[in-house]
Coordinates of N, CA, C and O in Angstrom, one line a residue:
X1 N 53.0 89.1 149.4 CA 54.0 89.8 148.6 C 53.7 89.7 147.1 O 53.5 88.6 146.6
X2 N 53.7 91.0 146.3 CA 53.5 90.7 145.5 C 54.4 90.3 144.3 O 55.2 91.1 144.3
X3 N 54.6 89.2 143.2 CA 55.6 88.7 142.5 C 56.3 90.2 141.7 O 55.8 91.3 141.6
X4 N 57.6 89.8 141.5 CA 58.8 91.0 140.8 C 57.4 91.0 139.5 O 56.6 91.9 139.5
X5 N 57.4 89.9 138.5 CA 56.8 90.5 137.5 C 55.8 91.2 137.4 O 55.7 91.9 136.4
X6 N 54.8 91.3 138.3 CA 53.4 91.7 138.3 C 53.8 93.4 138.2 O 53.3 94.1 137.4
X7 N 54.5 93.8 138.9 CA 54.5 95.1 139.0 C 55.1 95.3 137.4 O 54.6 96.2 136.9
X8 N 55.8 94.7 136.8 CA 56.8 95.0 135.5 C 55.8 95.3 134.5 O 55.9 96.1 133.5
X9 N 54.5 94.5 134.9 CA 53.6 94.0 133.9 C 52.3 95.3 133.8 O 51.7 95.6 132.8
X10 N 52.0 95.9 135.3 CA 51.0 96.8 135.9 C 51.7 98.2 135.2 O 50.8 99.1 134.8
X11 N 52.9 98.6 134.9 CA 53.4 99.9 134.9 C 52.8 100.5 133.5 O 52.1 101.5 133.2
X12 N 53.7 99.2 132.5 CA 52.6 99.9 130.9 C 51.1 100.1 131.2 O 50.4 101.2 130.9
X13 N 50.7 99.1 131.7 CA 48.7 99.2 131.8 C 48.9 100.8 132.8 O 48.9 101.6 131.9
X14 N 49.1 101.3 133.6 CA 49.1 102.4 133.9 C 49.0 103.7 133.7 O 48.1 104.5 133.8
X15 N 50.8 103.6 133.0 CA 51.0 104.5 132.2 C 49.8 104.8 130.7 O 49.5 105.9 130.3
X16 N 49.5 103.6 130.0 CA 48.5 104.1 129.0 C 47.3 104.6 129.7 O 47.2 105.8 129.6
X17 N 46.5 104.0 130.4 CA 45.6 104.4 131.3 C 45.5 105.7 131.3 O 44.6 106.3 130.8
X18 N 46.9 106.5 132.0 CA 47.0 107.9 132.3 C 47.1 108.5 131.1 O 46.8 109.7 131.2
X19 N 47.5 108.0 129.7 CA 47.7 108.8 128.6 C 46.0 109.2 127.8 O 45.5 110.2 127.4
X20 N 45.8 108.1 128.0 CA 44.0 107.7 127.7 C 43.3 109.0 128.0 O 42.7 109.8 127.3
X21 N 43.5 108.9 129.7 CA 42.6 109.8 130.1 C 43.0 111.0 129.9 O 42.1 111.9 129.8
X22 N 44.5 111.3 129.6 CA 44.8 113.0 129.0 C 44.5 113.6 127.9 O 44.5 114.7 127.4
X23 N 44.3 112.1 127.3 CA 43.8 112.4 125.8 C 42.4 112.7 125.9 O 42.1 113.8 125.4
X24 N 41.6 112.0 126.3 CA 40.3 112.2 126.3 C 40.0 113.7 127.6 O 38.8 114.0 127.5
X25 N 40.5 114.3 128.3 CA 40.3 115.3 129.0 C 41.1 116.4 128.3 O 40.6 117.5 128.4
X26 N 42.1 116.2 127.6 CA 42.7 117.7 126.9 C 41.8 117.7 125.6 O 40.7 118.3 125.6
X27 N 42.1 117.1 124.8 CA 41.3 116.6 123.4 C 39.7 116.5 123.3 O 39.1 117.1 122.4
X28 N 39.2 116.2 124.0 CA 37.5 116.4 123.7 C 36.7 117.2 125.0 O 35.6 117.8 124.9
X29 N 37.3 117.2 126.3 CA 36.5 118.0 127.6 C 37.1 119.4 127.2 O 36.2 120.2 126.9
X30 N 38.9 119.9 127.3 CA 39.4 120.9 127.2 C 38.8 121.9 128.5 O 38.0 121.7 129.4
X31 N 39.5 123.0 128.0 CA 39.4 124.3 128.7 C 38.6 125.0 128.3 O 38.5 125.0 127.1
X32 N 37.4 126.1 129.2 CA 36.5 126.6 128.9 C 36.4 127.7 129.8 O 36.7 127.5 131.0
X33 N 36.0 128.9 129.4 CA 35.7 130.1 130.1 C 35.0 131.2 129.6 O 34.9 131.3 128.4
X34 N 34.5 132.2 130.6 CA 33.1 133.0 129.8 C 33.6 134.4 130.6 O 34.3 134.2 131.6
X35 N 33.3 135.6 130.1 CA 32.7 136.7 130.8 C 32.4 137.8 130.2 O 32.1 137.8 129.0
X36 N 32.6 139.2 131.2 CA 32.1 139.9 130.5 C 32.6 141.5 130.4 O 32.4 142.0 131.5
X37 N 32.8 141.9 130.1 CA 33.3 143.8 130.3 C 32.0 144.9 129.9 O 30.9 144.5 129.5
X38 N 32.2 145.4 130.0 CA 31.0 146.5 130.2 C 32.4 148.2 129.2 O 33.4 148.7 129.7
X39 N 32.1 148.5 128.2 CA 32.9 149.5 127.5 C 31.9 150.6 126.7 O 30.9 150.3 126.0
X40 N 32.6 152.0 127.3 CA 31.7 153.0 127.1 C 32.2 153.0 125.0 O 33.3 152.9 124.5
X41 N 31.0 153.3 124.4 CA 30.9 153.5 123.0 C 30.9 155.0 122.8 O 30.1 155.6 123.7
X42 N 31.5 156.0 121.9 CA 31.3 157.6 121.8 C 30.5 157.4 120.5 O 30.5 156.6 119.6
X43 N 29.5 159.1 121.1 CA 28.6 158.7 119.5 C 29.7 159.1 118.1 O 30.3 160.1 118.4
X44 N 30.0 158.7 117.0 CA 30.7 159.3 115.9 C 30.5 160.7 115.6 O 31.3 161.5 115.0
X45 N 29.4 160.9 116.1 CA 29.3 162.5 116.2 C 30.3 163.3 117.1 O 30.3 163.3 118.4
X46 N 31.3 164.1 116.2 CA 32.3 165.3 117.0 C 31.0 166.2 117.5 O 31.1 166.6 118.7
X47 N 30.4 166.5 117.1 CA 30.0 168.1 117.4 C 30.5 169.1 116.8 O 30.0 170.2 117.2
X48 N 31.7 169.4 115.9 CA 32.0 169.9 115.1 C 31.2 169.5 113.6 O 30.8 168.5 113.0
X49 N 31.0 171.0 113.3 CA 29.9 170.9 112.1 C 30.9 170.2 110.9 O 32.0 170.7 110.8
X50 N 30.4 169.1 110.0 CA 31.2 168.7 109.0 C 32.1 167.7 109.4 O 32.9 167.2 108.7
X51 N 31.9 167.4 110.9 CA 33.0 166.3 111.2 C 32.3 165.4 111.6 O 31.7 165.6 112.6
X52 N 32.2 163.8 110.8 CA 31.6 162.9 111.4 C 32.9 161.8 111.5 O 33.6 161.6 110.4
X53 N 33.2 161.1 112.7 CA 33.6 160.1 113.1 C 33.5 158.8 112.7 O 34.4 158.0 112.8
X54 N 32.1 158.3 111.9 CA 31.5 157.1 111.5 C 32.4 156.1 110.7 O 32.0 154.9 110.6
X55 N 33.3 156.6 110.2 CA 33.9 156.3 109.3 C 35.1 155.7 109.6 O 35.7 154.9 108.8
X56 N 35.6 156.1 110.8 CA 36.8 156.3 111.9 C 36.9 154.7 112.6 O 36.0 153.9 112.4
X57 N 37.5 154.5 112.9 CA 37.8 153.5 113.9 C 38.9 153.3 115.2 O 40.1 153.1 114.9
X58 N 38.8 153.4 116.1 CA 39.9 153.1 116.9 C 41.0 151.8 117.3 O 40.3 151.0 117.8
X59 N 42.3 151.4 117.2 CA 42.5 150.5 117.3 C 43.8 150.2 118.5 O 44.8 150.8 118.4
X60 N 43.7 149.4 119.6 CA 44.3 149.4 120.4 C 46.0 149.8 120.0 O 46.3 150.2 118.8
X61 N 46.8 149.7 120.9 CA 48.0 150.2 120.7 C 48.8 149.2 120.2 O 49.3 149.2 119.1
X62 N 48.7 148.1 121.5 CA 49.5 147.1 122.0 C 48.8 145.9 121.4 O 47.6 145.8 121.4
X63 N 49.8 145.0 120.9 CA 49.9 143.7 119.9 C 49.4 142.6 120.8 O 49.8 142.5 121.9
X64 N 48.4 141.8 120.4 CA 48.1 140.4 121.2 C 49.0 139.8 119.8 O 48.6 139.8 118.7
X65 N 50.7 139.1 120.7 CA 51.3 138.1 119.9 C 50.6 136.7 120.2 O 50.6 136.4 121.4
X66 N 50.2 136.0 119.3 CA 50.2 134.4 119.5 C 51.6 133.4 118.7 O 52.0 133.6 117.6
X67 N 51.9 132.7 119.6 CA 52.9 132.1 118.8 C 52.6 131.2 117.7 O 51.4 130.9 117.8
X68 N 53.2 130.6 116.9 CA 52.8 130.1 115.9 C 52.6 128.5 116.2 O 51.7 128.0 115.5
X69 N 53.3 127.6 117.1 CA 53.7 126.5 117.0 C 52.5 126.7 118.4 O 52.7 125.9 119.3
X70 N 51.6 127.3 118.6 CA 50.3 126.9 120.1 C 49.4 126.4 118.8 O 49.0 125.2 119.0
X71 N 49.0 126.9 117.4 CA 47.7 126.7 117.0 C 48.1 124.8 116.8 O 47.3 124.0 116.7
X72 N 49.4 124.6 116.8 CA 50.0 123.2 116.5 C 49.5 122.1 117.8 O 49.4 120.9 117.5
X73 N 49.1 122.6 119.1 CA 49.1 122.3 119.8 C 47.8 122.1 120.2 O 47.2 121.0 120.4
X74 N 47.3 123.5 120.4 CA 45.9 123.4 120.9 C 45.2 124.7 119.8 O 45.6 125.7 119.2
X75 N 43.7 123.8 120.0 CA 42.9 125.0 118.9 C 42.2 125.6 120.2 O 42.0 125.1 121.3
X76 N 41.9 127.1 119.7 CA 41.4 127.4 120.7 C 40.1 128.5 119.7 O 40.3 129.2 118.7
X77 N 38.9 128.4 120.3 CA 38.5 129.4 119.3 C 37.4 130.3 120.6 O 36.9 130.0 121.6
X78 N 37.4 131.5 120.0 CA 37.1 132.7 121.2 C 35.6 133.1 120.5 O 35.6 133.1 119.3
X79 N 34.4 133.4 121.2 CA 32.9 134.1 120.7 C 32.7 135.2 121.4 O 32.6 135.3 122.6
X80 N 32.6 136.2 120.5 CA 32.5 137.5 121.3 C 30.9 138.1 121.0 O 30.7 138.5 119.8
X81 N 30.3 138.2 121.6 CA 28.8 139.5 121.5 C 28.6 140.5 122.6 O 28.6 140.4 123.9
X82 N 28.5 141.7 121.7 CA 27.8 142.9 122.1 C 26.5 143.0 122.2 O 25.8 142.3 121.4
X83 N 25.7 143.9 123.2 CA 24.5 144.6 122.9 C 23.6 145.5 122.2 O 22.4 145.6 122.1
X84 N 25.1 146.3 121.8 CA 25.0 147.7 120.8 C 25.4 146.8 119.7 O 26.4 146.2 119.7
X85 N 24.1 146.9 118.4 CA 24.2 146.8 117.3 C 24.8 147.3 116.3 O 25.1 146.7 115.3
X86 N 25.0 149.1 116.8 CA 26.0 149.6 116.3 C 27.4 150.2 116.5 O 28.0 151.1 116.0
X87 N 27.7 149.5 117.3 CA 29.0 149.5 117.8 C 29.9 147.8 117.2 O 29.4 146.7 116.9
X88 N 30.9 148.0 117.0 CA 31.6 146.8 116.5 C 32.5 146.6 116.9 O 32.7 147.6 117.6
X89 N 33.5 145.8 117.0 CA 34.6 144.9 117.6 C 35.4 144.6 116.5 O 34.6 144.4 115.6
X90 N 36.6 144.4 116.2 CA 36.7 143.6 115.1 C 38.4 143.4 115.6 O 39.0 144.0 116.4
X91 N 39.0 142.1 114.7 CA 40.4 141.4 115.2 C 41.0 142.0 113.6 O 40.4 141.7 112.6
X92 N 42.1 142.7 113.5 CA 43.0 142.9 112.9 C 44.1 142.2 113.1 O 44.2 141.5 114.1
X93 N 45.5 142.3 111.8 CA 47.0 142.1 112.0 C 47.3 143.5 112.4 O 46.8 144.6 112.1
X94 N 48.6 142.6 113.5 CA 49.0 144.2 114.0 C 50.3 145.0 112.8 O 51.2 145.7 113.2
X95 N 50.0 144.8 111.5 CA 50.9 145.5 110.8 C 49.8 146.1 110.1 O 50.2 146.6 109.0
X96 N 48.2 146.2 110.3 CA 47.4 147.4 110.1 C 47.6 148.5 110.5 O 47.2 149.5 110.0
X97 N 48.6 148.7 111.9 CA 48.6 149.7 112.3 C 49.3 150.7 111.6 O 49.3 151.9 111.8
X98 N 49.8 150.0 110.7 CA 50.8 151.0 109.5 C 49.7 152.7 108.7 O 50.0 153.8 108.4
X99 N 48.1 151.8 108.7 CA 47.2 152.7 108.2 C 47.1 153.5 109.0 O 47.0 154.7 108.6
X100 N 46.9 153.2 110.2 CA 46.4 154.5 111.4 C 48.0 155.7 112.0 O 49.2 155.9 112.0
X101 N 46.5 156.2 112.3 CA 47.4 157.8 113.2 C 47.3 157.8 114.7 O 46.2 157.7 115.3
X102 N 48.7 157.9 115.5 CA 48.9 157.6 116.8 C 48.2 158.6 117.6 O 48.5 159.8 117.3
X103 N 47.3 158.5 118.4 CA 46.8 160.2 119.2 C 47.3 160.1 120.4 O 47.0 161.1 121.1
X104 N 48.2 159.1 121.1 CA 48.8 159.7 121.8 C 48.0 159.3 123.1 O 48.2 160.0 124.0
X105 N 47.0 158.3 123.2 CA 45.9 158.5 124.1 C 45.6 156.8 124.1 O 44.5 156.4 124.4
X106 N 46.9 155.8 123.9 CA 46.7 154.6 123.9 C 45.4 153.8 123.1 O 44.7 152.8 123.4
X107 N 45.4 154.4 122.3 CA 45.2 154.0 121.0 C 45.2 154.5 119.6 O 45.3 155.8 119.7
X108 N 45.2 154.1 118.2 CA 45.2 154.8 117.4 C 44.1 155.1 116.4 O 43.4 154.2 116.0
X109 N 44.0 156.2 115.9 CA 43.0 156.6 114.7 C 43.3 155.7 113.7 O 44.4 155.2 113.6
X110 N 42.0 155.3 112.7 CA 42.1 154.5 111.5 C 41.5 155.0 110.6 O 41.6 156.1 111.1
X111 N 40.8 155.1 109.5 CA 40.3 155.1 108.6 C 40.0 153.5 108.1 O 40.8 152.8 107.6
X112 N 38.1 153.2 108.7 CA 37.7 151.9 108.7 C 38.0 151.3 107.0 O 38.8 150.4 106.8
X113 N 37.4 152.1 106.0 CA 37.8 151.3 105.3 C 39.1 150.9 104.6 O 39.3 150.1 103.7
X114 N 39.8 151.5 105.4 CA 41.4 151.1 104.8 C 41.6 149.5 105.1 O 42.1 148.6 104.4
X115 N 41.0 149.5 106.6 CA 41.9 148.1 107.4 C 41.2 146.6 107.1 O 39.9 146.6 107.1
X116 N 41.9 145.2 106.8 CA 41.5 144.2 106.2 C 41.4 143.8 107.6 O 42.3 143.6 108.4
X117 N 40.0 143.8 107.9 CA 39.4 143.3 109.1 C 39.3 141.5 109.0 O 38.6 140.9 108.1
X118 N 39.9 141.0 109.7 CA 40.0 139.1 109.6 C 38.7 138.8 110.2 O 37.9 138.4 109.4
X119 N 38.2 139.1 111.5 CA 37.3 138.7 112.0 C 36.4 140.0 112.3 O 37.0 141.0 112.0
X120 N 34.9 140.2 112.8 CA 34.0 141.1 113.2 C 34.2 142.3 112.5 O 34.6 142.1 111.4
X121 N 34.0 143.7 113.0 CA 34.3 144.9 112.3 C 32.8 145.4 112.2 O 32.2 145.3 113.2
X122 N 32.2 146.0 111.2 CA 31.1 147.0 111.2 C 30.2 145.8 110.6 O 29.2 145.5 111.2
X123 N 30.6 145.0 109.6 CA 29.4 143.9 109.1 C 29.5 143.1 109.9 O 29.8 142.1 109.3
X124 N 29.4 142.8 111.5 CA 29.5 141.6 112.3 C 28.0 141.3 113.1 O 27.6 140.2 113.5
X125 N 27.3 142.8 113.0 CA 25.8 142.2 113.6 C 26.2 142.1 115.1 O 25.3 141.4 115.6
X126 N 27.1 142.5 116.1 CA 27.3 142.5 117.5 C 27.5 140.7 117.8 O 27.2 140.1 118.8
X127 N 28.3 140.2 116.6 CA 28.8 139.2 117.4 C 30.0 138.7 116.7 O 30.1 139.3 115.6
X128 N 31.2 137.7 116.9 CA 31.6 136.9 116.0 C 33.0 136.2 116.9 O 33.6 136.6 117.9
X129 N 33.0 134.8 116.0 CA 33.6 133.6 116.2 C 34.8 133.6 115.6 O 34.9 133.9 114.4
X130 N 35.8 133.3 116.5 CA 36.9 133.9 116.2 C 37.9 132.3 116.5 O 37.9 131.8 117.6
X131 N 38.6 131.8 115.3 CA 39.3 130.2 115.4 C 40.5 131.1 115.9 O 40.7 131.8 115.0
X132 N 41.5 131.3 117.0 CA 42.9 131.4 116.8 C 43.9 130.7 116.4 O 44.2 129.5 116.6
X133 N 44.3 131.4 115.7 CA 46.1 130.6 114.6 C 47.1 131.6 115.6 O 46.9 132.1 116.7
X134 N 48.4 131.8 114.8 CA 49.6 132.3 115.0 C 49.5 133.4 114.4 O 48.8 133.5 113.4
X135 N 50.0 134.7 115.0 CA 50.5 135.7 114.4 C 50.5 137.0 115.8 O 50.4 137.2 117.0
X136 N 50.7 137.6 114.8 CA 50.4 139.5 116.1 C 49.2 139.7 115.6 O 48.9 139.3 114.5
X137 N 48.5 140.3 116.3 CA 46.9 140.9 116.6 C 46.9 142.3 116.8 O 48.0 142.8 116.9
X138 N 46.0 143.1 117.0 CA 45.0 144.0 117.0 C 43.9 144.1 116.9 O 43.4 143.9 115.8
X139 N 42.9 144.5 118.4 CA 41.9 144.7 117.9 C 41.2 145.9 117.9 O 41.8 146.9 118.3
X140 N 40.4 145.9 117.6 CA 39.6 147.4 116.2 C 38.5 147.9 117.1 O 38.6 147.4 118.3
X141 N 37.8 148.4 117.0 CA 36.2 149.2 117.2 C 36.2 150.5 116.8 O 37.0 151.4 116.7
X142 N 34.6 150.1 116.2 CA 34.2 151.6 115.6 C 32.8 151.4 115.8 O 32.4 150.3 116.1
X143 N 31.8 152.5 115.6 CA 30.4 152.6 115.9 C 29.8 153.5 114.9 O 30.6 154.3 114.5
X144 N 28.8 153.5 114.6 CA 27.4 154.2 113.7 C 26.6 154.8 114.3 O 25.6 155.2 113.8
X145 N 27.2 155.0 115.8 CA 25.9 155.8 116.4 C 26.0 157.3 116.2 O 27.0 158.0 116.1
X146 N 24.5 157.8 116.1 CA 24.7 159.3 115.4 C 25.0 160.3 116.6 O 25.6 161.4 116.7
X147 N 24.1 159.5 117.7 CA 23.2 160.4 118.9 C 24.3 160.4 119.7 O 25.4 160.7 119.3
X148 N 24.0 160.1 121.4 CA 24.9 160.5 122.7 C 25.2 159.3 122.8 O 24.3 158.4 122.5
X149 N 26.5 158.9 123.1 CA 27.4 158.3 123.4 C 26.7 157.1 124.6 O 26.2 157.5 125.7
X150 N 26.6 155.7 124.2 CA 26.5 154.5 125.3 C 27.3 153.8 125.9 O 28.4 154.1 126.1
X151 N 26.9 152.6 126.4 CA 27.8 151.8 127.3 C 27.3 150.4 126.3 O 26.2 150.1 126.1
X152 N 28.4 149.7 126.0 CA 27.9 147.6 125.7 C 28.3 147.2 126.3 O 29.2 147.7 127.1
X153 N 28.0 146.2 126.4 CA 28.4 144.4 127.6 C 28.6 144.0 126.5 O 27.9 144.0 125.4
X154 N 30.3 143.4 126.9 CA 30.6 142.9 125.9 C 30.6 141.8 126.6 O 30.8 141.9 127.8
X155 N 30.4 140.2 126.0 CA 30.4 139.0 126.3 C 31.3 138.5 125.7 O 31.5 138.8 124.5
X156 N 32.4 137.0 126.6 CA 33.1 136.4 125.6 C 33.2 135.1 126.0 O 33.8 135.0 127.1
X157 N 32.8 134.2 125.5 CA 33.5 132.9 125.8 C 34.7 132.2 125.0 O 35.1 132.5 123.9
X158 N 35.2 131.1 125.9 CA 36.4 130.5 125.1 C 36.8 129.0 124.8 O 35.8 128.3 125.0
X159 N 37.5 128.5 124.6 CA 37.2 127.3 124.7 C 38.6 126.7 123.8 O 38.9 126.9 122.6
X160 N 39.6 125.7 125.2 CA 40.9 125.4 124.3 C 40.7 124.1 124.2 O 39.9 123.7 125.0
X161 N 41.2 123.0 123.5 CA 41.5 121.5 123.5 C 42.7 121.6 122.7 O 43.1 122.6 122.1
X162 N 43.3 120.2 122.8 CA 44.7 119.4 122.0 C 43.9 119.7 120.8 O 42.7 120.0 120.9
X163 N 44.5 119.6 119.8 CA 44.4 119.6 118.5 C 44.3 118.0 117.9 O 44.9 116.9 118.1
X164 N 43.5 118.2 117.3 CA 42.9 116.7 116.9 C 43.9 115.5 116.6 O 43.5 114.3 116.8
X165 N 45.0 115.8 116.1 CA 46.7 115.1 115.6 C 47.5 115.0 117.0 O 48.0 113.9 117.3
X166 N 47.6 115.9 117.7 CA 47.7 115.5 119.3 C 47.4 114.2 120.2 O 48.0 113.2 120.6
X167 N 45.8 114.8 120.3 CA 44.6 114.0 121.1 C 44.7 112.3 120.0 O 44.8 111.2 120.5
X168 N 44.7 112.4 119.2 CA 44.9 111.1 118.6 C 46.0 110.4 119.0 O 46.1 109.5 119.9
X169 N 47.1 111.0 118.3 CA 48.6 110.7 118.7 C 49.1 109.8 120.2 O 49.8 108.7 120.2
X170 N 48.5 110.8 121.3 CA 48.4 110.4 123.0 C 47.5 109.3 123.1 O 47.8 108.5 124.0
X171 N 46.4 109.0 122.4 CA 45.4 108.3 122.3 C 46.2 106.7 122.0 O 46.0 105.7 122.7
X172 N 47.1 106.9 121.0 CA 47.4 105.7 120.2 C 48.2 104.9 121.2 O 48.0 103.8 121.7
X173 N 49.5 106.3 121.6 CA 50.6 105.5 122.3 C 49.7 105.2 123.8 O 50.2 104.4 124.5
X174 N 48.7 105.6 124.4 CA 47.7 104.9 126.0 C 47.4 103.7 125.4 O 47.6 102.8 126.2
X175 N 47.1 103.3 124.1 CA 46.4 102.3 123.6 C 47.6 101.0 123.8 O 47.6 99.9 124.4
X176 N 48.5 101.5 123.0 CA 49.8 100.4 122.9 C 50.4 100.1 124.0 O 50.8 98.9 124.2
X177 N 50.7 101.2 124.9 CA 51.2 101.1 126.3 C 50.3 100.0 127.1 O 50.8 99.1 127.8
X178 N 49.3 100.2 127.0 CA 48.4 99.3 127.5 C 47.8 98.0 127.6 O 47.1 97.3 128.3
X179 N 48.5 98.2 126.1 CA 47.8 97.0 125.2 C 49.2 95.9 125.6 O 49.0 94.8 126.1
X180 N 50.6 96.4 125.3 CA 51.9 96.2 125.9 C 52.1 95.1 126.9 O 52.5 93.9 126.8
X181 N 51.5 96.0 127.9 CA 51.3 95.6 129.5 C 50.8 94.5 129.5 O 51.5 93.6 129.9
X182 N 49.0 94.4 128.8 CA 48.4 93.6 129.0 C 48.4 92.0 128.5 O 47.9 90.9 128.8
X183 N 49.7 92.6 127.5 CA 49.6 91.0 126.7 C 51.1 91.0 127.0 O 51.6 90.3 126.1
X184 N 52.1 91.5 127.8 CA 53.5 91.3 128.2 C 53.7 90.3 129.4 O 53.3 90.7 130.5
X185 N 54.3 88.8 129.4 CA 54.7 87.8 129.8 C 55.5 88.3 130.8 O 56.2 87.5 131.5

């Protein structure tokens, strides 16, 4: 049988143990994931004479909200590449949408150089690293292509952990809980 105190004494060593390892598994292993979409690009070319597109951008409708108090929590940062060099991607605020015109076709017209592109856009080279914080979102595409209309593979990976003030924090109190235990009479 084992003594009343042993167990009194085993529960702190435990419990830090388990905080240890959440720290060390949220905080430096985290969350991770990859894939991929395949999205048809139109060439900028209307086919109306005097109308070029290039200039234009399309921008989704619908807002990716992040809340403000997740970047507090966990950092998460997203890498996106394309195939098509001239095709682009880009992460907007969704109060850009104020520049564009609705066509009614779930997404809206822009005028590229109006909009303060945060991340990617036409200077991105078919790739870019994207830290998420808080706020509402939109994201963008536009292309340079003159000719017939293609297809890119778009690629994304991701990758979340605790936030370094977190992972520490959980770190301290496994340490003390443990430490508690170990030297508790």
């Amino acid at each position: 049988m084992t003594p009343p105190w042993a167990n009194m004494k085993l529960m702190p060593i435990v419990s830090g143990v388990i905080l240890l390892l959440a720290a060390y598994l949220g905080g430096f292993v985290g969350l991770s994931g990859e894939g991929t979409q395949e999205i048809d690009v139109p060439s900028c070319s209307t086919g109306i004479s005097g109308l070029d597109i290039c200039d234009k951008s399309a921008m989704l409708e619908q807002n990716v909200p992040i809340p403000d108090y997740v970047s507090q929590i966990v950092a998460v940062r997203v890498n996106v590449e394309w195939d098509q060099p001239d095709a682009w991607i880009g992460v907007v605020a969704a109060s850009e949408a104020d520049k564009c015109t609705n066509t009614g076709e779930g997404y809206l017209l822009c005028d590229t150089e109006d909009l303060d592109i945060m991340v990617g856009g036409p200077a991105s080279s078919g790739h870019f690293d994207w830290p998420i914080s808080g706020g509402d979102y939109r994201f963008v595409a536009g292309n340079s292509l003159d000719g017939s209309a293609q297809t890119t593979q778009v690629s994304y990976e991701y990758r979340a952990t605790l936030t370094q003030t977190l992972t520490y924090g959980i770190a301290l109190v496994g340490i003390a809980l443990a430490t508690y235990g170990a030297i508790r009479d």
